[in-house]
Structures are given as structure tokens and as C-alpha cells.
């Protein structure tokens, strides 16, 4: 987004002077807010915002200036307007905050002592630029209430409702990763609730600076834990992220695609693990068995190329068990079984071979089969 705002910075001791040019409105005021908090972080305790060259200031910008004034008081610092005149002075007077913001105070900072270093607004990281500025103040008021005060619940719900659109905007950043946007929105809402419940206003940071990484982390955990077709161990998922980053870095450095050995050396990891994680990447989106194969016949699917189970495959275990059990039978019964089922002889022919009656052969054969059937059933 292009903003019509210019900021130059001058410093002396623990004081900072921000000279503004252009327009301070809803689109540009997040940049000023970020600059102010960076000055507080740098140790500045007196910040003057010089607006003599500012063409316009709108209601949202005035509201943020009041918020910055309030936050400065919590940080034992001060912030005030300087050089207020024309349209800008009329705007703050109509809002009834001219005196509160120091619009009538004189600026004791000679032009010859001003460095006027331009601030690169495009290079600012607006970590909480689009979060409602009143969220931090509301949560600070919530923490001052007693644990059983019913006002805590009302303030909590109000902050969540106010910040929910920003959380949904964060979720939309990840909308192109193949996951339904409705699911990501719910995850972002859950992250927002965790941020509201875990925020500590006494640390002196903005709620948006805490909520943004909290919600982003919740969305990334959702991708890590819920979107894999086959759940991989966390070790492989974390190594996969490192491998992807290393692959990009090595491609630029080597001028070619890195080998497994290159990746293993760069990550100080065994080649076997690198090979494992490269193969595991295919588990993120499993391929359906109904997917057509790359053949001339468009009707052939992957399922058609998978072989079936042999008809006698299930008999392998029984055959191995039967071989052991047959060896436990007396030698005479083993010979009768061999002649009957491998020699295909009748009981009468077996009786002639072993020198006994056909009835005795029948009894021995029945006894052997019952023994084998009972042990195989067990």
C-alpha cells in the first residue's frame, strides 16, 4: 500500500523529534505508531511529533495519537504534538484533545540542531499495524480487575470480537496452501483466544506484537499436525523443513540442484535420514488409487497395476505348521499318510504294503488325521 506520509528523525540524549509531511490518516498512521514504539524501545523518553508541514490528519489518526499518549504515560515517557496549525490544529481542537496532546506547546529544538534523517517507512515491519489499538488498553483494564469480576468476561469477549477480522486476515495469507480457508479461519480464531488469554500487558508490548506470532504459530502447527495424508513423526517433519531451506540455499550457492550428500553435509545429518525425509515428502498429499496411469490406455488406473494376493498364499503358514506336526507322529503313521496322500494309494493297497489289515490302516489313518486337525486348530 502506498502512503502519503514522510517522516524524518532527529535525536538528542533521550529525546526524539519526528517531523511529518503529507497526510496522517487511517492508512499511514500505523507507520507512525511503529516508529514511535521503535523510539521507545531505543530508550527515547520524550518524543515530539512536529506537524507544521502536515496537510491533513483524520479522526483515526487522532485516536491513535491519544492511544500513544496513554501508552507513553504507562512507559514513564511523554509524546506530544508540535507546530500544530491550520487544518491540523482545527481537527484536534474539534476533537477536544488539543491541550491533552500538547498542541499549543512551543518546541525548543532549533532547526540547526536537527539531523532530519529520513525514516524508511517501506522497510518497517508492521508486526501489529492492523490490530485495533484499543485492544492493549482493554486487556490492561481486564488484568486490573479481580478474578471473579464479571467485567472480565465482557472485556475478553469484546477484545476477541474486535480483533477477529485481523485474525481472519492472517488466516487468508495461508489460504493457497491447499487447506480449506474455513478450517484456517477457525484455527486463527483459536490462536486469537489463546493470545487474549496469554497476553501480559505488564511486559510493555502491544497486543498485536504478541498476537501475530501466536496465531501464525497455531496455523503452522495445524499444517504440521493435521494436513499430512500419512502422519509423519515430528523428527521427519522438522527435518523436512530444514531440507527444503537447505535445498534452496545450496541451489543458489552451487548453481545446480544439490545431491543427497550435499544436503547431508550442509545439515550435518546422516544421508539415510535425508533420503528418508525426501521420500516422506510424497506422504503430504497421497495419490488416489483411481488416478489414471500415464499410458496410452486412459482407462487404466494405479489400482489396476497392483497385483493381487496369490490364491494359495494363505496356506503357507498351515503347510509349515503341518510339516512340524507330521514329524511328531509315529513312523508307521507317517508312512501311511505318505502312501495315502502322496502315493494316492487306497487303504487296501496300503495294507498290502505295510503288512496289516485294511481296518487297522483305517484306524491309524483316522487317528493321525484327528491329531493333525486338533493341533492345527489350536
mmCIF file with all atom_site columns, N, CA, C and O in Angstrom, residues 173-200:
data_model
loop_
_atom_site.group_PDB
_atom_site.id
_atom_site.type_symbol
_atom_site.label_atom_id
_atom_site.label_alt_id
_atom_site.label_comp_id
_atom_site.label_asym_id
_atom_site.label_entity_id
_atom_site.label_seq_id
_atom_site.pdbx_PDB_ins_code
_atom_site.Cartn_x
_atom_site.Cartn_y
_atom_site.Cartn_z
_atom_site.occupancy
_atom_site.B_iso_or_equiv
_atom_site.pdbx_formal_charge
_atom_site.auth_seq_id
_atom_site.auth_comp_id
_atom_site.auth_asym_id
_atom_site.auth_atom_id
_atom_site.pdbx_PDB_model_num
ATOM 1   N N  . UNK A 1 173 ? -3.711  -15.371 4.548  1.00 0.00 ? 173 UNK A N  1
ATOM 2   C CA . UNK A 1 173 ? -2.356  -15.421 3.992  1.00 0.00 ? 173 UNK A CA 1
ATOM 3   C C  . UNK A 1 173 ? -1.928  -16.852 3.673  1.00 0.00 ? 173 UNK A C  1
ATOM 4   O O  . UNK A 1 173 ? -1.088  -17.082 2.820  1.00 0.00 ? 173 UNK A O  1
ATOM 5   N N  . UNK A 1 174 ? -2.505  -17.818 4.381  1.00 0.00 ? 174 UNK A N  1
ATOM 6   C CA . UNK A 1 174 ? -2.138  -19.221 4.183  1.00 0.00 ? 174 UNK A CA 1
ATOM 7   C C  . UNK A 1 174 ? -3.186  -19.957 3.361  1.00 0.00 ? 174 UNK A C  1
ATOM 8   O O  . UNK A 1 174 ? -3.176  -21.180 3.289  1.00 0.00 ? 174 UNK A O  1
ATOM 9   N N  . UNK A 1 175 ? -4.101  -19.214 2.744  1.00 0.00 ? 175 UNK A N  1
ATOM 10  C CA . UNK A 1 175 ? -5.214  -19.843 2.045  1.00 0.00 ? 175 UNK A CA 1
ATOM 11  C C  . UNK A 1 175 ? -4.833  -20.593 0.793  1.00 0.00 ? 175 UNK A C  1
ATOM 12  O O  . UNK A 1 175 ? -5.591  -21.417 0.314  1.00 0.00 ? 175 UNK A O  1
ATOM 13  N N  . UNK A 1 176 ? -3.658  -20.334 0.225  1.00 0.00 ? 176 UNK A N  1
ATOM 14  C CA . UNK A 1 176 ? -3.280  -21.003 -1.010 1.00 0.00 ? 176 UNK A CA 1
ATOM 15  C C  . UNK A 1 176 ? -2.485  -22.261 -0.817 1.00 0.00 ? 176 UNK A C  1
ATOM 16  O O  . UNK A 1 176 ? -1.908  -22.783 -1.767 1.00 0.00 ? 176 UNK A O  1
ATOM 17  N N  . UNK A 1 177 ? -2.441  -22.782 0.400  1.00 0.00 ? 177 UNK A N  1
ATOM 18  C CA . UNK A 1 177 ? -1.610  -23.964 0.692  1.00 0.00 ? 177 UNK A CA 1
ATOM 19  C C  . UNK A 1 177 ? -2.388  -25.269 0.594  1.00 0.00 ? 177 UNK A C  1
ATOM 20  O O  . UNK A 1 177 ? -1.912  -26.304 1.043  1.00 0.00 ? 177 UNK A O  1
ATOM 21  N N  . UNK A 1 178 ? -3.608  -25.221 0.027  1.00 0.00 ? 178 UNK A N  1
ATOM 22  C CA . UNK A 1 178 ? -4.355  -26.453 -0.176 1.00 0.00 ? 178 UNK A CA 1
ATOM 23  C C  . UNK A 1 178 ? -5.293  -26.815 0.951  1.00 0.00 ? 178 UNK A C  1
ATOM 24  O O  . UNK A 1 178 ? -6.011  -27.812 0.857  1.00 0.00 ? 178 UNK A O  1
ATOM 25  N N  . UNK A 1 179 ? -5.329  -26.034 2.014  1.00 0.00 ? 179 UNK A N  1
ATOM 26  C CA . UNK A 1 179 ? -6.212  -26.309 3.146  1.00 0.00 ? 179 UNK A CA 1
ATOM 27  C C  . UNK A 1 179 ? -7.429  -25.393 3.053  1.00 0.00 ? 179 UNK A C  1
ATOM 28  O O  . UNK A 1 179 ? -7.304  -24.223 2.694  1.00 0.00 ? 179 UNK A O  1
ATOM 29  N N  . UNK A 1 180 ? -8.647  -25.913 3.348  1.00 0.00 ? 180 UNK A N  1
ATOM 30  C CA . UNK A 1 180 ? -9.844  -25.065 3.267  1.00 0.00 ? 180 UNK A CA 1
ATOM 31  C C  . UNK A 1 180 ? -9.706  -23.815 4.133  1.00 0.00 ? 180 UNK A C  1
ATOM 32  O O  . UNK A 1 180 ? -9.253  -23.874 5.279  1.00 0.00 ? 180 UNK A O  1
ATOM 33  N N  . UNK A 1 181 ? -10.103 -22.681 3.574  1.00 0.00 ? 181 UNK A N  1
ATOM 34  C CA . UNK A 1 181 ? -9.989  -21.419 4.289  1.00 0.00 ? 181 UNK A CA 1
ATOM 35  C C  . UNK A 1 181 ? -10.844 -21.415 5.543  1.00 0.00 ? 181 UNK A C  1
ATOM 36  O O  . UNK A 1 181 ? -10.466 -20.805 6.563  1.00 0.00 ? 181 UNK A O  1
ATOM 37  N N  . UNK A 1 182 ? -11.980 -22.102 5.509  1.00 0.00 ? 182 UNK A N  1
ATOM 38  C CA . UNK A 1 182 ? -12.842 -22.150 6.694  1.00 0.00 ? 182 UNK A CA 1
ATOM 39  C C  . UNK A 1 182 ? -12.117 -22.803 7.867  1.00 0.00 ? 182 UNK A C  1
ATOM 40  O O  . UNK A 1 182 ? -12.238 -22.358 9.017  1.00 0.00 ? 182 UNK A O  1
ATOM 41  N N  . UNK A 1 183 ? -11.337 -23.859 7.590  1.00 0.00 ? 183 UNK A N  1
ATOM 42  C CA . UNK A 1 183 ? -10.580 -24.517 8.657  1.00 0.00 ? 183 UNK A CA 1
ATOM 43  C C  . UNK A 1 183 ? -9.495  -23.595 9.196  1.00 0.00 ? 183 UNK A C  1
ATOM 44  O O  . UNK A 1 183 ? -9.279  -23.513 10.411 1.00 0.00 ? 183 UNK A O  1
ATOM 45  N N  . UNK A 1 184 ? -8.808  -22.891 8.288  1.00 0.00 ? 184 UNK A N  1
ATOM 46  C CA . UNK A 1 184 ? -7.743  -21.990 8.730  1.00 0.00 ? 184 UNK A CA 1
ATOM 47  C C  . UNK A 1 184 ? -8.309  -20.837 9.558  1.00 0.00 ? 184 UNK A C  1
ATOM 48  O O  . UNK A 1 184 ? -7.680  -20.379 10.517 1.00 0.00 ? 184 UNK A O  1
ATOM 49  N N  . UNK A 1 185 ? -9.501  -20.368 9.187  1.00 0.00 ? 185 UNK A N  1
ATOM 50  C CA . UNK A 1 185 ? -10.134 -19.290 9.946  1.00 0.00 ? 185 UNK A CA 1
ATOM 51  C C  . UNK A 1 185 ? -10.444 -19.740 11.368 1.00 0.00 ? 185 UNK A C  1
ATOM 52  O O  . UNK A 1 185 ? -10.250 -18.992 12.334 1.00 0.00 ? 185 UNK A O  1
ATOM 53  N N  . UNK A 1 186 ? -10.918 -20.970 11.510 1.00 0.00 ? 186 UNK A N  1
ATOM 54  C CA . UNK A 1 186 ? -11.204 -21.490 12.846 1.00 0.00 ? 186 UNK A CA 1
ATOM 55  C C  . UNK A 1 186 ? -9.925  -21.634 13.661 1.00 0.00 ? 186 UNK A C  1
ATOM 56  O O  . UNK A 1 186 ? -9.896  -21.332 14.862 1.00 0.00 ? 186 UNK A O  1
ATOM 57  N N  . UNK A 1 187 ? -8.861  -22.081 13.015 1.00 0.00 ? 187 UNK A N  1
ATOM 58  C CA . UNK A 1 187 ? -7.579  -22.217 13.715 1.00 0.00 ? 187 UNK A CA 1
ATOM 59  C C  . UNK A 1 187 ? -7.072  -20.842 14.149 1.00 0.00 ? 187 UNK A C  1
ATOM 60  O O  . UNK A 1 187 ? -6.558  -20.671 15.263 1.00 0.00 ? 187 UNK A O  1
ATOM 61  N N  . UNK A 1 188 ? -7.216  -19.844 13.269 1.00 0.00 ? 188 UNK A N  1
ATOM 62  C CA . UNK A 1 188 ? -6.795  -18.486 13.620 1.00 0.00 ? 188 UNK A CA 1
ATOM 63  C C  . UNK A 1 188 ? -7.612  -17.947 14.791 1.00 0.00 ? 188 UNK A C  1
ATOM 64  O O  . UNK A 1 188 ? -7.068  -17.261 15.673 1.00 0.00 ? 188 UNK A O  1
ATOM 65  N N  . UNK A 1 189 ? -8.907  -18.232 14.810 1.00 0.00 ? 189 UNK A N  1
ATOM 66  C CA . UNK A 1 189 ? -9.746  -17.790 15.924 1.00 0.00 ? 189 UNK A CA 1
ATOM 67  C C  . UNK A 1 189 ? -9.299  -18.441 17.229 1.00 0.00 ? 189 UNK A C  1
ATOM 68  O O  . UNK A 1 189 ? -9.261  -17.791 18.287 1.00 0.00 ? 189 UNK A O  1
ATOM 69  N N  . UNK A 1 190 ? -8.933  -19.721 17.154 1.00 0.00 ? 190 UNK A N  1
ATOM 70  C CA . UNK A 1 190 ? -8.421  -20.402 18.343 1.00 0.00 ? 190 UNK A CA 1
ATOM 71  C C  . UNK A 1 190 ? -7.115  -19.767 18.809 1.00 0.00 ? 190 UNK A C  1
ATOM 72  O O  . UNK A 1 190 ? -6.893  -19.558 20.012 1.00 0.00 ? 190 UNK A O  1
ATOM 73  N N  . UNK A 1 191 ? -6.238  -19.417 17.846 1.00 0.00 ? 191 UNK A N  1
ATOM 74  C CA . UNK A 1 191 ? -4.991  -18.750 18.203 1.00 0.00 ? 191 UNK A CA 1
ATOM 75  C C  . UNK A 1 191 ? -5.238  -17.387 18.828 1.00 0.00 ? 191 UNK A C  1
ATOM 76  O O  . UNK A 1 191 ? -4.525  -16.979 19.757 1.00 0.00 ? 191 UNK A O  1
ATOM 77  N N  . UNK A 1 192 ? -6.263  -16.667 18.332 1.00 0.00 ? 192 UNK A N  1
ATOM 78  C CA . UNK A 1 192 ? -6.612  -15.367 18.904 1.00 0.00 ? 192 UNK A CA 1
ATOM 79  C C  . UNK A 1 192 ? -7.051  -15.521 20.355 1.00 0.00 ? 192 UNK A C  1
ATOM 80  O O  . UNK A 1 192 ? -6.653  -14.730 21.230 1.00 0.00 ? 192 UNK A O  1
ATOM 81  N N  . UNK A 1 193 ? -7.856  -16.535 20.637 1.00 0.00 ? 193 UNK A N  1
ATOM 82  C CA . UNK A 1 193 ? -8.314  -16.754 22.009 1.00 0.00 ? 193 UNK A CA 1
ATOM 83  C C  . UNK A 1 193 ? -7.122  -17.061 22.921 1.00 0.00 ? 193 UNK A C  1
ATOM 84  O O  . UNK A 1 193 ? -7.029  -16.553 24.050 1.00 0.00 ? 193 UNK A O  1
ATOM 85  N N  . UNK A 1 194 ? -6.197  -17.874 22.429 1.00 0.00 ? 194 UNK A N  1
ATOM 86  C CA . UNK A 1 194 ? -5.002  -18.171 23.224 1.00 0.00 ? 194 UNK A CA 1
ATOM 87  C C  . UNK A 1 194 ? -4.175  -16.908 23.455 1.00 0.00 ? 194 UNK A C  1
ATOM 88  O O  . UNK A 1 194 ? -3.600  -16.724 24.543 1.00 0.00 ? 194 UNK A O  1
ATOM 89  N N  . UNK A 1 195 ? -4.103  -16.043 22.443 1.00 0.00 ? 195 UNK A N  1
ATOM 90  C CA . UNK A 1 195 ? -3.338  -14.804 22.588 1.00 0.00 ? 195 UNK A CA 1
ATOM 91  C C  . UNK A 1 195 ? -3.987  -13.881 23.614 1.00 0.00 ? 195 UNK A C  1
ATOM 92  O O  . UNK A 1 195 ? -3.304  -13.264 24.436 1.00 0.00 ? 195 UNK A O  1
ATOM 93  N N  . UNK A 1 196 ? -5.319  -13.777 23.574 1.00 0.00 ? 196 UNK A N  1
ATOM 94  C CA . UNK A 1 196 ? -6.026  -12.927 24.532 1.00 0.00 ? 196 UNK A CA 1
ATOM 95  C C  . UNK A 1 196 ? -5.820  -13.446 25.952 1.00 0.00 ? 196 UNK A C  1
ATOM 96  O O  . UNK A 1 196 ? -5.564  -12.673 26.884 1.00 0.00 ? 196 UNK A O  1
ATOM 97  N N  . UNK A 1 197 ? -5.904  -14.757 26.130 1.00 0.00 ? 197 UNK A N  1
ATOM 98  C CA . UNK A 1 197 ? -5.768  -15.330 27.474 1.00 0.00 ? 197 UNK A CA 1
ATOM 99  C C  . UNK A 1 197 ? -4.325  -15.313 27.967 1.00 0.00 ? 197 UNK A C  1
ATOM 100 O O  . UNK A 1 197 ? -4.087  -15.293 29.184 1.00 0.00 ? 197 UNK A O  1
ATOM 101 N N  . UNK A 1 198 ? -3.362  -15.320 27.049 1.00 0.00 ? 198 UNK A N  1
ATOM 102 C CA . UNK A 1 198 ? -1.966  -15.386 27.470 1.00 0.00 ? 198 UNK A CA 1
ATOM 103 C C  . UNK A 1 198 ? -1.238  -14.054 27.477 1.00 0.00 ? 198 UNK A C  1
ATOM 104 O O  . UNK A 1 198 ? -0.073  -13.995 27.885 1.00 0.00 ? 198 UNK A O  1
ATOM 105 N N  . UNK A 1 199 ? -1.897  -12.981 27.055 1.00 0.00 ? 199 UNK A N  1
ATOM 106 C CA . UNK A 1 199 ? -1.220  -11.686 26.951 1.00 0.00 ? 199 UNK A CA 1
ATOM 107 C C  . UNK A 1 199 ? -0.988  -11.077 28.328 1.00 0.00 ? 199 UNK A C  1
ATOM 108 O O  . UNK A 1 199 ? -1.881  -11.069 29.178 1.00 0.00 ? 199 UNK A O  1
ATOM 109 N N  . UNK A 1 200 ? 0.211   -10.549 28.540 1.00 0.00 ? 200 UNK A N  1
ATOM 110 C CA . UNK A 1 200 ? 0.565   -9.895  29.797 1.00 0.00 ? 200 UNK A CA 1
ATOM 111 C C  . UNK A 1 200 ? 0.875   -8.425  29.501 1.00 0.00 ? 200 UNK A C  1
ATOM 112 O O  . UNK A 1 200 ? 1.950   -8.097  28.991 1.00 0.00 ? 200 UNK A O  1
#
